[in-house]
Short mmCIF file of C-alpha atoms in Angstrom, two decimals:
data_model
loop_
_atom_site.label_atom_id
_atom_site.label_comp_id
_atom_site.label_asym_id
_atom_site.label_seq_id
_atom_site.Cartn_x
_atom_site.Cartn_y
_atom_site.Cartn_z
CA MET A 1 74.33 24.53 14.08
CA GLY A 2 72.35 22.75 17.02
CA SER A 3 73.14 19.27 18.25
CA LEU A 4 71.26 16.15 17.44
CA ASN A 5 69.63 16.44 20.87
CA ASP A 6 68.33 19.96 20.08
CA ILE A 7 66.86 18.63 16.85
CA LEU A 8 65.28 15.38 18.04
CA LEU A 9 64.51 16.47 21.72
CA PRO A 10 63.40 20.32 21.41
CA CYS A 11 62.11 19.99 25.11
CA SER A 12 65.09 18.33 26.53
CA SER A 13 67.43 19.27 29.21
CA ALA A 14 69.89 20.30 26.46
CA THR A 15 67.54 22.87 25.19
CA MET A 16 66.75 24.12 28.54
CA SER A 17 70.47 24.48 29.72
CA LYS A 18 70.87 27.02 26.81
CA GLY A 19 68.55 29.43 28.63
CA ARG A 20 65.42 28.62 26.34
CA THR A 21 62.41 28.66 28.52
CA ASP A 22 59.74 27.69 26.00
CA CYS A 23 58.96 24.23 24.31
CA PRO A 24 58.37 24.48 20.69
CA LEU A 25 55.84 21.57 21.00
CA ARG A 26 53.73 23.70 23.21
CA VAL A 27 52.50 25.67 20.25
CA PHE A 28 50.36 22.79 19.31
CA PHE A 29 48.37 22.82 22.68
CA LYS A 30 48.57 26.62 23.04
CA ASP A 31 45.18 27.99 24.33
CA ALA A 32 43.47 24.60 23.56
CA ARG A 33 40.70 25.57 26.03
CA SER A 34 39.90 28.53 23.70
CA LEU A 35 39.51 26.33 20.60
CA PHE A 36 35.94 27.36 19.80
CA LYS A 37 36.09 30.74 21.45
CA LYS A 38 34.68 33.70 19.42
CA ASP A 39 37.50 35.99 20.21
CA GLU A 40 39.18 38.37 17.71
CA LEU A 41 41.46 35.48 16.35
CA GLY A 42 38.69 33.02 16.14
CA LEU A 43 36.46 35.23 14.42
CA GLU A 44 39.03 36.38 11.73
CA ILE A 45 40.03 32.64 11.05
CA ALA A 46 36.39 31.94 10.64
CA GLN A 47 35.88 34.78 8.19
CA ILE A 48 38.72 33.70 6.15
CA ALA A 49 38.54 29.92 6.39
CA LEU A 50 34.66 29.52 5.76
CA PRO A 51 34.21 31.13 2.48
CA ALA A 52 37.77 29.77 1.41
CA ALA A 53 36.89 26.20 2.21
CA LEU A 54 33.37 26.70 0.29
CA ALA A 55 35.18 28.32 -2.79
CA LEU A 56 37.89 25.64 -2.67
CA MET A 57 35.05 22.69 -2.54
CA ALA A 58 33.01 24.38 -5.21
CA ASP A 59 35.16 23.20 -8.15
CA PRO A 60 35.62 19.69 -7.04
CA ILE A 61 31.84 19.50 -6.20
CA ALA A 62 31.10 20.75 -9.76
CA SER A 63 33.61 17.84 -10.79
CA LEU A 64 31.72 15.30 -8.69
CA ILE A 65 28.44 16.50 -10.34
CA ASP A 66 30.20 15.88 -13.74
CA THR A 67 31.33 12.59 -12.51
CA ALA A 68 27.59 11.61 -11.67
CA PHE A 69 26.34 12.84 -14.95
CA ILE A 70 29.01 11.06 -16.90
CA GLY A 71 28.70 7.99 -14.74
CA GLN A 72 25.11 7.66 -16.23
CA ILE A 73 26.65 7.26 -19.72
CA GLY A 74 28.98 4.15 -18.88
CA PRO A 75 31.94 3.01 -16.80
CA ILE A 76 34.29 3.56 -19.82
CA GLU A 77 33.36 7.16 -20.28
CA LEU A 78 33.69 7.60 -16.35
CA ALA A 79 37.11 6.10 -16.37
CA ALA A 80 38.16 8.22 -19.43
CA VAL A 81 37.11 11.45 -17.84
CA GLY A 82 38.90 10.47 -14.49
CA ILE A 83 42.05 9.97 -16.11
CA SER A 84 41.66 13.30 -18.09
CA ILE A 85 40.81 15.23 -14.98
CA ALA A 86 43.86 13.85 -13.46
CA VAL A 87 46.04 14.97 -16.27
CA PHE A 88 44.51 18.50 -16.46
CA ASN A 89 44.64 18.99 -12.58
CA GLN A 90 48.29 17.87 -12.63
CA ALA A 91 49.24 20.40 -15.31
CA SER A 92 47.21 23.16 -13.56
CA ARG A 93 48.67 22.53 -10.13
CA VAL A 94 52.16 22.38 -11.55
CA ALA A 95 51.56 25.79 -13.06
CA ILE A 96 49.33 27.69 -10.89
CA PHE A 97 49.82 26.28 -7.21
CA PRO A 98 53.35 27.95 -6.69
CA LEU A 99 51.90 31.17 -8.12
CA VAL A 100 48.89 31.24 -5.89
CA SER A 101 50.73 30.18 -2.68
CA VAL A 102 53.51 32.92 -3.38
CA THR A 103 50.87 35.53 -4.30
CA THR A 104 48.89 35.06 -1.11
CA SER A 105 51.76 35.57 1.01
CA PHE A 106 53.41 38.34 -0.86
CA VAL A 107 50.23 40.27 -1.15
CA ALA A 108 49.41 39.84 2.56
CA GLU A 109 52.78 41.18 3.46
CA GLU A 110 52.70 44.04 1.17
CA ASP A 111 49.14 44.98 2.25
CA ALA A 112 50.21 44.75 5.78
CA THR A 113 53.01 47.15 4.96
CA CYS A 114 50.67 49.60 3.29
CA ASN A 115 48.42 49.43 6.37
CA ILE A 116 51.27 50.22 8.62
CA ALA A 117 52.21 53.08 6.32
CA ASP A 118 48.68 54.44 6.28
CA ASP A 119 48.34 54.27 9.90
CA THR A 120 51.35 56.37 10.38
CA GLU A 121 50.40 58.83 7.85
CA PHE A 122 46.92 59.03 9.39
CA LYS A 123 48.63 59.60 12.86
CA PHE A 124 50.83 62.32 11.47
CA THR A 125 48.00 64.24 9.84
CA SER A 126 45.74 63.89 12.97
CA GLU A 127 48.71 65.39 15.09
CA MET A 128 49.13 68.21 12.57
CA THR A 129 45.50 69.01 12.61
CA GLU A 130 45.53 69.32 16.47
CA LEU A 131 48.72 71.66 16.26
CA ILE A 132 46.94 73.94 13.73
CA PRO A 133 45.44 77.08 15.34
CA ARG A 134 41.65 77.04 14.91
CA LYS A 135 41.38 80.40 12.82
CA GLU A 136 39.54 81.25 9.82
CA HIS A 137 42.56 81.73 7.71
CA THR A 138 43.81 78.10 8.37
CA SER A 139 40.52 76.41 7.44
CA SER A 140 41.50 75.76 3.93
CA PHE A 141 44.74 73.98 5.10
CA SER A 142 42.99 72.07 7.78
CA SER A 143 40.17 70.85 5.20
CA GLY A 144 42.85 69.90 2.76
CA ILE A 145 44.42 67.58 5.38
CA SER A 146 41.10 66.20 6.44
CA SER A 147 40.12 65.49 2.79
CA ASN A 148 43.32 63.49 2.27
CA THR A 149 42.77 61.68 5.32
CA ALA A 150 39.32 60.69 4.23
CA LYS A 151 40.68 59.49 1.00
CA MET A 152 43.06 56.88 2.82
CA GLY A 153 41.52 53.36 2.44
CA THR A 154 39.23 54.39 -0.30
CA GLU A 155 41.65 54.62 -3.20
CA ARG A 156 42.85 51.80 -5.15
CA LYS A 157 46.14 50.40 -3.88
CA HIS A 158 49.31 49.78 -5.90
CA ILE A 159 50.82 46.34 -5.06
CA PRO A 160 53.38 45.06 -7.38
CA SER A 161 52.49 41.41 -6.56
CA VAL A 162 49.03 41.82 -8.23
CA SER A 163 50.36 42.83 -11.61
CA THR A 164 53.26 40.25 -11.53
CA ALA A 165 50.71 37.53 -10.57
CA LEU A 166 48.28 38.01 -13.44
CA ILE A 167 50.92 38.37 -16.06
CA ILE A 168 52.55 34.97 -15.00
CA GLY A 169 49.10 33.36 -14.71
CA GLY A 170 48.09 34.47 -18.31
CA ILE A 171 51.20 33.17 -19.76
CA LEU A 172 51.34 29.95 -17.97
CA GLY A 173 47.68 29.50 -19.09
CA LEU A 174 48.28 29.85 -22.75
CA LEU A 175 51.44 27.43 -22.45
CA GLN A 176 49.20 24.90 -20.76
CA THR A 177 46.53 25.06 -23.53
CA ILE A 178 49.12 24.53 -26.16
CA LEU A 179 50.88 21.78 -24.39
CA LEU A 180 47.83 19.78 -23.64
CA VAL A 181 46.00 20.33 -27.17
CA LEU A 182 49.02 19.24 -29.01
CA CYS A 183 50.34 16.44 -26.64
CA ALA A 184 46.69 14.83 -25.55
CA ARG A 185 47.28 11.52 -26.91
CA PRO A 186 51.10 10.87 -25.90
CA ILE A 187 50.19 12.13 -22.48
CA LEU A 188 47.28 9.75 -22.15
CA ASN A 189 49.57 7.08 -23.37
CA PHE A 190 52.07 7.82 -20.80
CA MET A 191 49.21 7.52 -18.17
CA GLY A 192 48.31 4.10 -19.19
CA VAL A 193 45.65 4.60 -21.82
CA LYS A 194 46.57 2.80 -24.84
CA ASN A 195 45.71 3.74 -28.53
CA ASP A 196 43.39 0.97 -28.95
CA SER A 197 41.82 1.32 -25.47
CA PRO A 198 38.06 2.16 -25.62
CA MET A 199 38.95 5.03 -23.05
CA MET A 200 41.19 6.81 -25.48
CA ASN A 201 38.81 8.66 -27.78
CA PRO A 202 36.61 10.05 -24.85
CA ALA A 203 39.44 10.80 -22.81
CA CYS A 204 41.15 12.72 -25.74
CA GLN A 205 38.05 14.60 -26.49
CA TYR A 206 37.45 15.78 -22.84
CA LEU A 207 41.15 16.67 -22.17
CA THR A 208 41.43 18.67 -25.52
CA LEU A 209 38.28 20.66 -24.95
CA ARG A 210 38.92 21.37 -21.23
CA SER A 211 42.31 22.67 -22.07
CA LEU A 212 40.94 25.60 -23.84
CA GLY A 213 39.78 26.84 -20.58
CA ALA A 214 43.27 26.77 -18.93
CA PRO A 215 44.07 30.48 -19.33
CA ALA A 216 40.75 31.33 -17.39
CA VAL A 217 41.45 28.74 -14.83
CA LEU A 218 45.16 30.02 -14.20
CA LEU A 219 44.02 33.75 -14.10
CA SER A 220 41.06 33.04 -11.95
CA LEU A 221 43.30 31.10 -9.43
CA ALA A 222 46.01 33.92 -9.55
CA MET A 223 43.25 36.34 -8.69
CA GLN A 224 41.93 34.07 -5.95
CA GLY A 225 45.53 34.27 -4.53
CA VAL A 226 45.33 37.92 -4.61
CA PHE A 227 42.08 38.13 -2.61
CA ARG A 228 43.28 35.73 -0.27
CA GLY A 229 46.15 38.02 0.59
CA PHE A 230 43.75 40.78 1.37
CA LYS A 231 41.99 38.27 3.73
CA ASP A 232 39.01 38.37 1.50
CA THR A 233 37.67 35.05 0.59
CA LYS A 234 34.08 35.91 0.00
CA THR A 235 34.59 37.44 -3.41
CA PRO A 236 36.33 34.38 -4.89
CA LEU A 237 33.34 32.35 -3.21
CA TYR A 238 30.80 34.36 -4.96
CA ALA A 239 32.54 34.15 -8.23
CA THR A 240 33.29 30.49 -8.02
CA VAL A 241 29.56 29.56 -6.98
CA ALA A 242 28.34 31.61 -9.92
CA GLY A 243 30.64 29.75 -12.40
CA ASP A 244 30.10 26.31 -10.96
CA ALA A 245 26.35 26.86 -10.90
CA THR A 246 26.49 27.73 -14.57
CA ASN A 247 28.58 24.45 -15.19
CA ILE A 248 25.98 22.34 -13.37
CA PHE A 249 23.19 24.07 -15.28
CA LEU A 250 24.60 23.50 -18.67
CA ASP A 251 26.00 19.92 -18.02
CA PRO A 252 22.66 18.16 -18.85
CA ILE A 253 21.96 20.51 -21.60
CA PHE A 254 25.17 19.96 -23.54
CA MET A 255 25.67 16.33 -22.56
CA PHE A 256 21.98 14.98 -23.09
CA SER A 257 19.94 17.56 -24.81
CA PHE A 258 22.67 18.20 -27.60
CA ASP A 259 23.81 14.68 -27.22
CA LEU A 260 27.44 15.79 -26.91
CA GLY A 261 28.34 13.21 -24.12
CA VAL A 262 31.80 13.89 -22.45
CA SER A 263 32.61 16.63 -24.86
CA GLY A 264 29.38 18.44 -23.62
CA ALA A 265 30.87 18.27 -20.10
CA ALA A 266 34.07 19.61 -20.97
CA ILE A 267 32.45 22.82 -22.81
CA ALA A 268 30.16 23.34 -19.77
CA HIS A 269 33.32 23.50 -17.50
CA VAL A 270 35.11 25.92 -19.95
CA ILE A 271 32.29 28.36 -19.96
CA SER A 272 32.05 28.35 -16.37
CA GLN A 273 35.74 29.04 -15.89
CA TYR A 274 35.91 32.12 -18.10
CA LEU A 275 32.87 33.44 -16.14
CA ILE A 276 34.64 33.01 -12.82
CA SER A 277 37.67 34.94 -14.25
CA LEU A 278 35.54 37.63 -15.57
CA ILE A 279 33.75 38.16 -12.24
CA LEU A 280 37.11 38.25 -10.32
CA LEU A 281 38.82 40.54 -12.58
CA SER A 282 35.82 43.32 -12.47
CA ARG A 283 36.03 43.09 -8.60
CA LEU A 284 39.84 43.29 -8.51
CA LEU A 285 39.89 46.49 -10.75
CA ARG A 286 38.11 48.31 -8.02
CA ARG A 287 40.64 47.58 -5.48
CA VAL A 288 43.89 47.52 -7.12
CA ASP A 289 45.77 49.14 -9.87
CA VAL A 290 46.31 46.35 -12.15
CA LEU A 291 48.50 48.11 -14.54
CA PRO A 292 51.95 48.97 -12.91
CA PRO A 293 53.52 52.60 -13.31
CA SER A 294 56.47 50.84 -14.96
CA ILE A 295 57.94 47.55 -15.74
CA ASN A 296 60.54 48.06 -13.06
CA ASP A 297 57.71 47.68 -10.34
CA LEU A 298 57.04 44.11 -11.36
CA GLN A 299 58.56 41.38 -9.10
CA PHE A 300 59.49 38.57 -11.50
CA GLY A 301 62.81 37.80 -9.73
CA ARG A 302 61.14 37.37 -6.37
CA PHE A 303 58.33 35.32 -7.83
CA LEU A 304 60.39 33.07 -9.80
CA LYS A 305 62.98 32.40 -6.84
CA ASN A 306 60.05 31.25 -4.49
CA GLY A 307 57.92 30.07 -7.27
CA LEU A 308 60.53 27.63 -8.47
CA LEU A 309 60.92 26.23 -4.94
CA LEU A 310 57.19 25.55 -4.76
CA LEU A 311 57.14 24.21 -8.41
CA VAL A 312 59.58 21.47 -7.31
CA ARG A 313 57.33 20.93 -4.29
CA VAL A 314 54.12 20.64 -6.27
CA ILE A 315 55.63 18.38 -8.89
CA ALA A 316 56.61 16.10 -6.12
CA VAL A 317 53.11 16.29 -4.40
CA THR A 318 50.93 15.91 -7.36
CA PHE A 319 53.09 13.36 -9.23
CA CYS A 320 51.94 10.91 -6.44
CA ILE A 321 48.55 11.49 -7.07
CA THR A 322 48.98 11.16 -10.70
CA LEU A 323 51.00 8.09 -10.62
CA SER A 324 48.36 6.48 -8.46
CA ALA A 325 45.65 7.41 -11.27
CA SER A 326 48.00 5.87 -13.84
CA MET A 327 48.46 2.72 -11.77
CA ALA A 328 44.67 2.53 -11.34
CA ALA A 329 44.19 3.07 -15.22
CA ARG A 330 46.62 0.09 -15.95
CA LEU A 331 44.15 -2.09 -13.89
CA GLY A 332 41.37 -1.62 -16.18
CA SER A 333 38.36 0.65 -16.59
CA ILE A 334 36.40 -0.86 -13.59
CA PRO A 335 39.06 -0.10 -11.08
CA MET A 336 39.77 3.22 -12.55
CA ALA A 337 36.17 4.34 -12.35
CA ALA A 338 36.13 3.29 -8.64
CA PHE A 339 39.30 5.03 -8.06
CA GLN A 340 37.98 8.19 -9.56
CA ILE A 341 34.86 8.19 -7.48
CA CYS A 342 36.89 7.69 -4.21
CA LEU A 343 39.61 10.28 -5.21
CA GLN A 344 37.17 12.90 -5.89
CA VAL A 345 35.48 12.41 -2.64
CA TRP A 346 38.73 12.13 -0.86
CA LEU A 347 40.01 15.48 -2.40
CA THR A 348 36.77 17.38 -2.00
CA THR A 349 36.30 16.62 1.54
CA SER A 350 40.05 17.31 2.42
CA LEU A 351 39.84 20.82 0.73
CA LEU A 352 37.77 21.81 3.75
CA ALA A 353 41.09 21.95 5.64
CA ASP A 354 42.60 24.00 2.83
CA GLY A 355 40.31 26.77 4.10
CA LEU A 356 41.98 26.68 7.45
CA ALA A 357 45.39 26.58 5.65
CA VAL A 358 44.30 29.73 3.59
CA ALA A 359 43.31 31.56 6.94
CA GLY A 360 46.66 30.43 8.63
CA GLN A 361 48.69 31.48 5.73
CA ALA A 362 47.04 35.09 5.25
CA ILE A 363 47.21 35.66 9.09
CA LEU A 364 50.71 34.50 9.51
CA ALA A 365 52.10 36.40 6.53
CA SER A 366 50.70 39.55 8.02
CA ALA A 367 51.92 38.68 11.55
CA PHE A 368 55.38 38.12 10.31
CA ALA A 369 55.38 41.22 8.25
CA ARG A 370 54.73 43.15 11.55
CA LYS A 371 57.06 40.79 13.47
CA ASP A 372 54.08 40.03 15.87
CA TYR A 373 55.41 36.49 16.74
CA GLN A 374 52.99 36.07 19.71
CA ARG A 375 50.10 36.31 17.09
CA ALA A 376 51.89 34.11 14.69
CA ALA A 377 52.11 31.25 17.32
CA SER A 378 48.47 31.74 18.51
CA ALA A 379 47.24 31.54 14.94
CA ALA A 380 49.25 28.60 14.14
CA SER A 381 48.13 26.56 17.24
CA ARG A 382 44.46 27.56 16.64
CA VAL A 383 44.35 26.46 12.81
CA LEU A 384 46.21 23.28 13.67
CA GLN A 385 43.67 22.24 16.49
CA LEU A 386 40.69 23.26 14.28
CA GLY A 387 42.23 21.24 11.48
CA LEU A 388 42.34 18.13 13.79
CA MET A 389 38.77 18.61 14.93
CA LEU A 390 37.62 19.06 11.36
CA GLY A 391 39.46 15.96 10.22
CA LEU A 392 37.81 13.71 12.93
CA PHE A 393 34.31 15.11 11.93
CA LEU A 394 34.91 14.31 8.33
CA CYS A 395 36.20 11.01 9.17
CA ALA A 396 32.81 10.15 11.02
CA ILE A 397 30.70 11.46 8.31
CA LEU A 398 32.42 9.69 5.52
CA GLY A 399 32.76 6.54 7.30
CA GLY A 400 28.96 6.51 7.78
CA GLY A 401 27.53 7.92 4.75
CA LEU A 402 29.80 7.27 1.82
CA GLN A 403 28.32 3.53 1.72
CA PHE A 404 24.88 4.91 0.56
CA ALA A 405 26.22 8.06 -1.34
CA SER A 406 28.30 5.81 -3.57
CA LYS A 407 25.17 5.00 -5.61
CA LEU A 408 24.85 8.45 -6.85
CA PHE A 409 27.78 8.06 -8.86
CA THR A 410 27.19 4.65 -10.78
CA ASN A 411 24.96 1.72 -10.66
CA ASP A 412 27.72 -0.61 -11.82
CA ALA A 413 27.98 -3.45 -9.37
CA ASP A 414 31.68 -4.23 -9.80
CA VAL A 415 32.47 -0.29 -9.52
CA LEU A 416 30.50 0.03 -6.40
CA HIS A 417 32.28 -3.20 -4.91
CA LEU A 418 35.64 -1.56 -5.20
CA VAL A 419 34.26 1.80 -3.96
CA HIS A 420 33.22 0.17 -0.65
CA ILE A 421 36.75 -1.44 -0.42
CA GLY A 422 38.11 2.30 -0.75
CA ILE A 423 35.83 3.90 1.74
CA PRO A 424 37.88 2.95 4.98
CA PHE A 425 40.85 4.70 3.41
CA VAL A 426 38.85 7.63 2.26
CA ALA A 427 37.29 8.19 5.71
CA LEU A 428 40.20 7.26 8.06
CA THR A 429 42.82 9.52 6.40
CA GLN A 430 40.81 12.56 7.05
CA PRO A 431 42.43 13.63 10.07
CA ILE A 432 45.81 13.13 8.43
CA ASN A 433 44.88 15.13 5.49
CA ALA A 434 43.60 17.87 7.34
CA LEU A 435 46.68 18.42 9.55
CA ALA A 436 48.97 18.04 6.41
CA PHE A 437 47.15 20.80 4.40
CA VAL A 438 47.09 23.13 7.63
CA PHE A 439 50.75 22.66 8.13
CA ASP A 440 51.41 23.68 4.57
CA GLY A 441 49.28 26.89 4.79
CA ILE A 442 51.18 27.71 8.10
CA ASN A 443 54.62 27.17 6.48
CA PHE A 444 53.74 29.21 3.54
CA GLY A 445 52.53 32.00 5.81
CA ALA A 446 55.99 31.97 7.41
CA SER A 447 57.51 32.11 3.76
CA ASP A 448 59.16 28.76 4.64
CA PHE A 449 59.10 27.87 0.94
CA ALA A 450 62.58 26.17 0.79
CA TYR A 451 61.83 23.62 3.48
CA SER A 452 58.36 22.99 2.15
CA ALA A 453 59.86 22.08 -1.13
CA TYR A 454 62.68 19.99 -0.17
CA SER A 455 60.93 18.02 2.52
CA LEU A 456 58.07 17.07 0.13
CA VAL A 457 60.55 15.94 -2.43
CA LEU A 458 61.71 13.29 0.17
CA VAL A 459 58.14 12.51 1.14
CA ALA A 460 57.44 11.80 -2.77
CA ILE A 461 60.35 9.72 -3.30
CA ALA A 462 59.41 7.53 -0.47
CA SER A 463 55.70 7.45 -1.35
CA ILE A 464 56.50 6.57 -4.92
CA LEU A 465 58.47 3.66 -3.78
CA PHE A 466 55.59 2.37 -1.79
CA LEU A 467 53.26 2.87 -4.59
CA VAL A 468 55.37 0.98 -6.93
CA LEU A 469 55.92 -1.78 -4.46
CA LEU A 470 52.36 -2.08 -3.29
CA SER A 471 50.21 -1.53 -6.32
CA PRO A 472 51.36 -4.63 -8.49
CA SER A 473 50.94 -7.02 -5.27
CA TYR A 474 47.76 -5.81 -3.80
CA GLY A 475 46.10 -3.72 -6.69
CA PHE A 476 43.38 -1.19 -5.85
CA ILE A 477 44.08 -1.77 -2.08
CA GLY A 478 47.87 -1.30 -2.50
CA ILE A 479 47.17 2.15 -4.15
CA TRP A 480 45.17 3.51 -1.15
CA LEU A 481 47.90 2.00 1.18
CA ALA A 482 50.48 4.09 -0.75
CA LEU A 483 48.30 7.15 -0.68
CA THR A 484 47.74 6.77 3.09
CA ILE A 485 51.55 6.53 3.61
CA TYR A 486 51.98 9.63 1.49
CA MET A 487 49.53 11.79 3.47
CA SER A 488 51.08 10.45 6.73
CA LEU A 489 54.67 11.55 5.78
CA ARG A 490 53.38 15.12 4.60
CA MET A 491 51.80 15.59 7.98
CA PHE A 492 55.03 14.51 9.83
CA ALA A 493 57.12 16.90 7.67
CA GLY A 494 55.02 19.84 8.86
CA LEU A 495 55.18 18.50 12.36
CA TRP A 496 58.77 18.15 12.37
CA ARG A 497 59.70 21.72 11.20
CA ILE A 498 57.46 23.56 13.97
CA GLY A 499 58.23 20.81 16.71
CA THR A 500 61.87 21.41 16.30
CA ALA A 501 61.63 25.20 16.10
CA ARG A 502 63.81 25.63 12.93
CA GLY A 503 63.84 28.13 10.30
CA PRO A 504 61.20 30.98 10.81
CA TRP A 505 60.07 29.14 13.87
CA ASN A 506 63.06 29.61 15.92
CA PHE A 507 61.39 32.33 17.85
CA LEU A 508 59.46 29.67 19.63
CA THR A 509 62.41 28.89 21.72
CA SER A 510 63.48 32.49 22.50
#
C-alpha cells in the first residue's frame, strides 16, 4: 500500500523516486489543444454523446412540458405532481440505474470481445483462402469459406448480458408497480404530504396511475443500456422522441379535452413509455438473440455482485434529491412548486453532460477490455474537458435566459419570486454537475463500481447533514445550498480517484 505522500501528492518527488515517470493529474490536460478536433476519437465521442444526450433529455423535457400544462391548473396540482415525480423517479433510479450502468459496461466488454474473435476468424479464413490452390475442384471449398466470412457481422449476436438485463428489468418493473400502487399514501406521508393536505389526492392519483408504466420504463431503460454498450445511441433517441412526442400530443387531450387533470397527464405518460419499449424491443430483436440457449448462459451472479454495489450508490445519490424535495414540500405548496420548476430545469440541462458520460463509459469499457490504456486515458481526458466546456456554456445560457423562461411554467407571482431566487444556484452549479456526471461515466467504464458506491455513500452522508442543518434555518435557499455542496462533493470524489491513480487507473503512473 502506498504512503500518504503517494495518495495526497501523486506528482511529488516521492512518486517520481519510485521510477514513475508520469503524473496522473496530467490526464485532465492531455491533448487539450485537440479538444474540438474532428479526429477519430472526437468523432466517436460525438456520435455517441449527442444522440445519448438528446435521448436523456427527451424524458425530462416531456416532464417539463407536463409541468407547464399542470401549472396552468394551479400551484397545488403543480406541487402535488412534483412530489409524485420525485417519488417515482427515486423508485425507478433505485431499481434501474444500477442495471443500466452495469449493462452498458458488460455489453461493451462482451461486444469488444466478440469483435476481437470475429477479427481473428476473419484473418484466419483470409489466410486459408490464400493458401488454397486456385483449381476448379477446390472452388466449392473456397466459396464455402467466403460465404462464412460474408455472414460475419450480419448474424445476430449472442451476448448473455442482454438476456440477463431484460429479465431483471422486467421483474423489477413489476415489483415497482406493486409497491407504488399499494403504498402510495404512506410514501407520500413520508415525503411530507399529510392526509388532510390539498396536495394528497392529486399526488396519489398521479403516482398510482404513473406507476402502471413502471414495467415499460424499466424494460426500455435496460434496452437503452444494451444499445449504449453497442455504442448505438441513435436507436434509443428515435424511440424516446417518438414516445415523448406521443406524450406531448396526448397531454392536452387527456388533461383538458377529457377533463382528467393530473390523471390525464399520468395516463399520457404511461402510454408513451409502452410505445418506447415496443420500439426498442423490435429493433433489439434484429441484432441480438434475446432468448439464451440455456439458463446457464445467464449472468445473474455477475449482475447482482456489481448491481448491488451500484444500488447502494444510487440510493445514496437519489436520497439527497428526494430528501430535498421532501424538505421543500414541508415548506408548503408555493416553495414546493418553485422547487419543482428549478429542479426539473437543473436536472434536464445537467443530463446533457450525461451524454458525454455515456460516451466515456462505452469507449472506456471497450478500451479496458482490449487493454488499450492509451486510448482509455485519451478518452477520459477528452470527455472531461468537453464536460467542463459544456458546463460553462450551460451556466451562461441559464443565467441569462431562465429569468424569462420561468413564466412558461407558472403565472403565480409568489412561485416566480422563489424561482428567481433559485436561478443562480441552477446556473452556477452547471460546470460542477457536468464534471460530476462525466466522472461517473468514466469510472463505470473502468468497472470501478466499488469505489463509485462507497465514495458516494460518504458524499451522501455529508450532504444530508448539510441539508438537515441548512433547510430549517434558511428554507428554500438552504435546500439549494445543500444541493450545491452535494454536487461539489460528487465531483471531488471522481477527481480524487483518477488524480491519485488508484484502482483501475494505476496504469497512469506506470
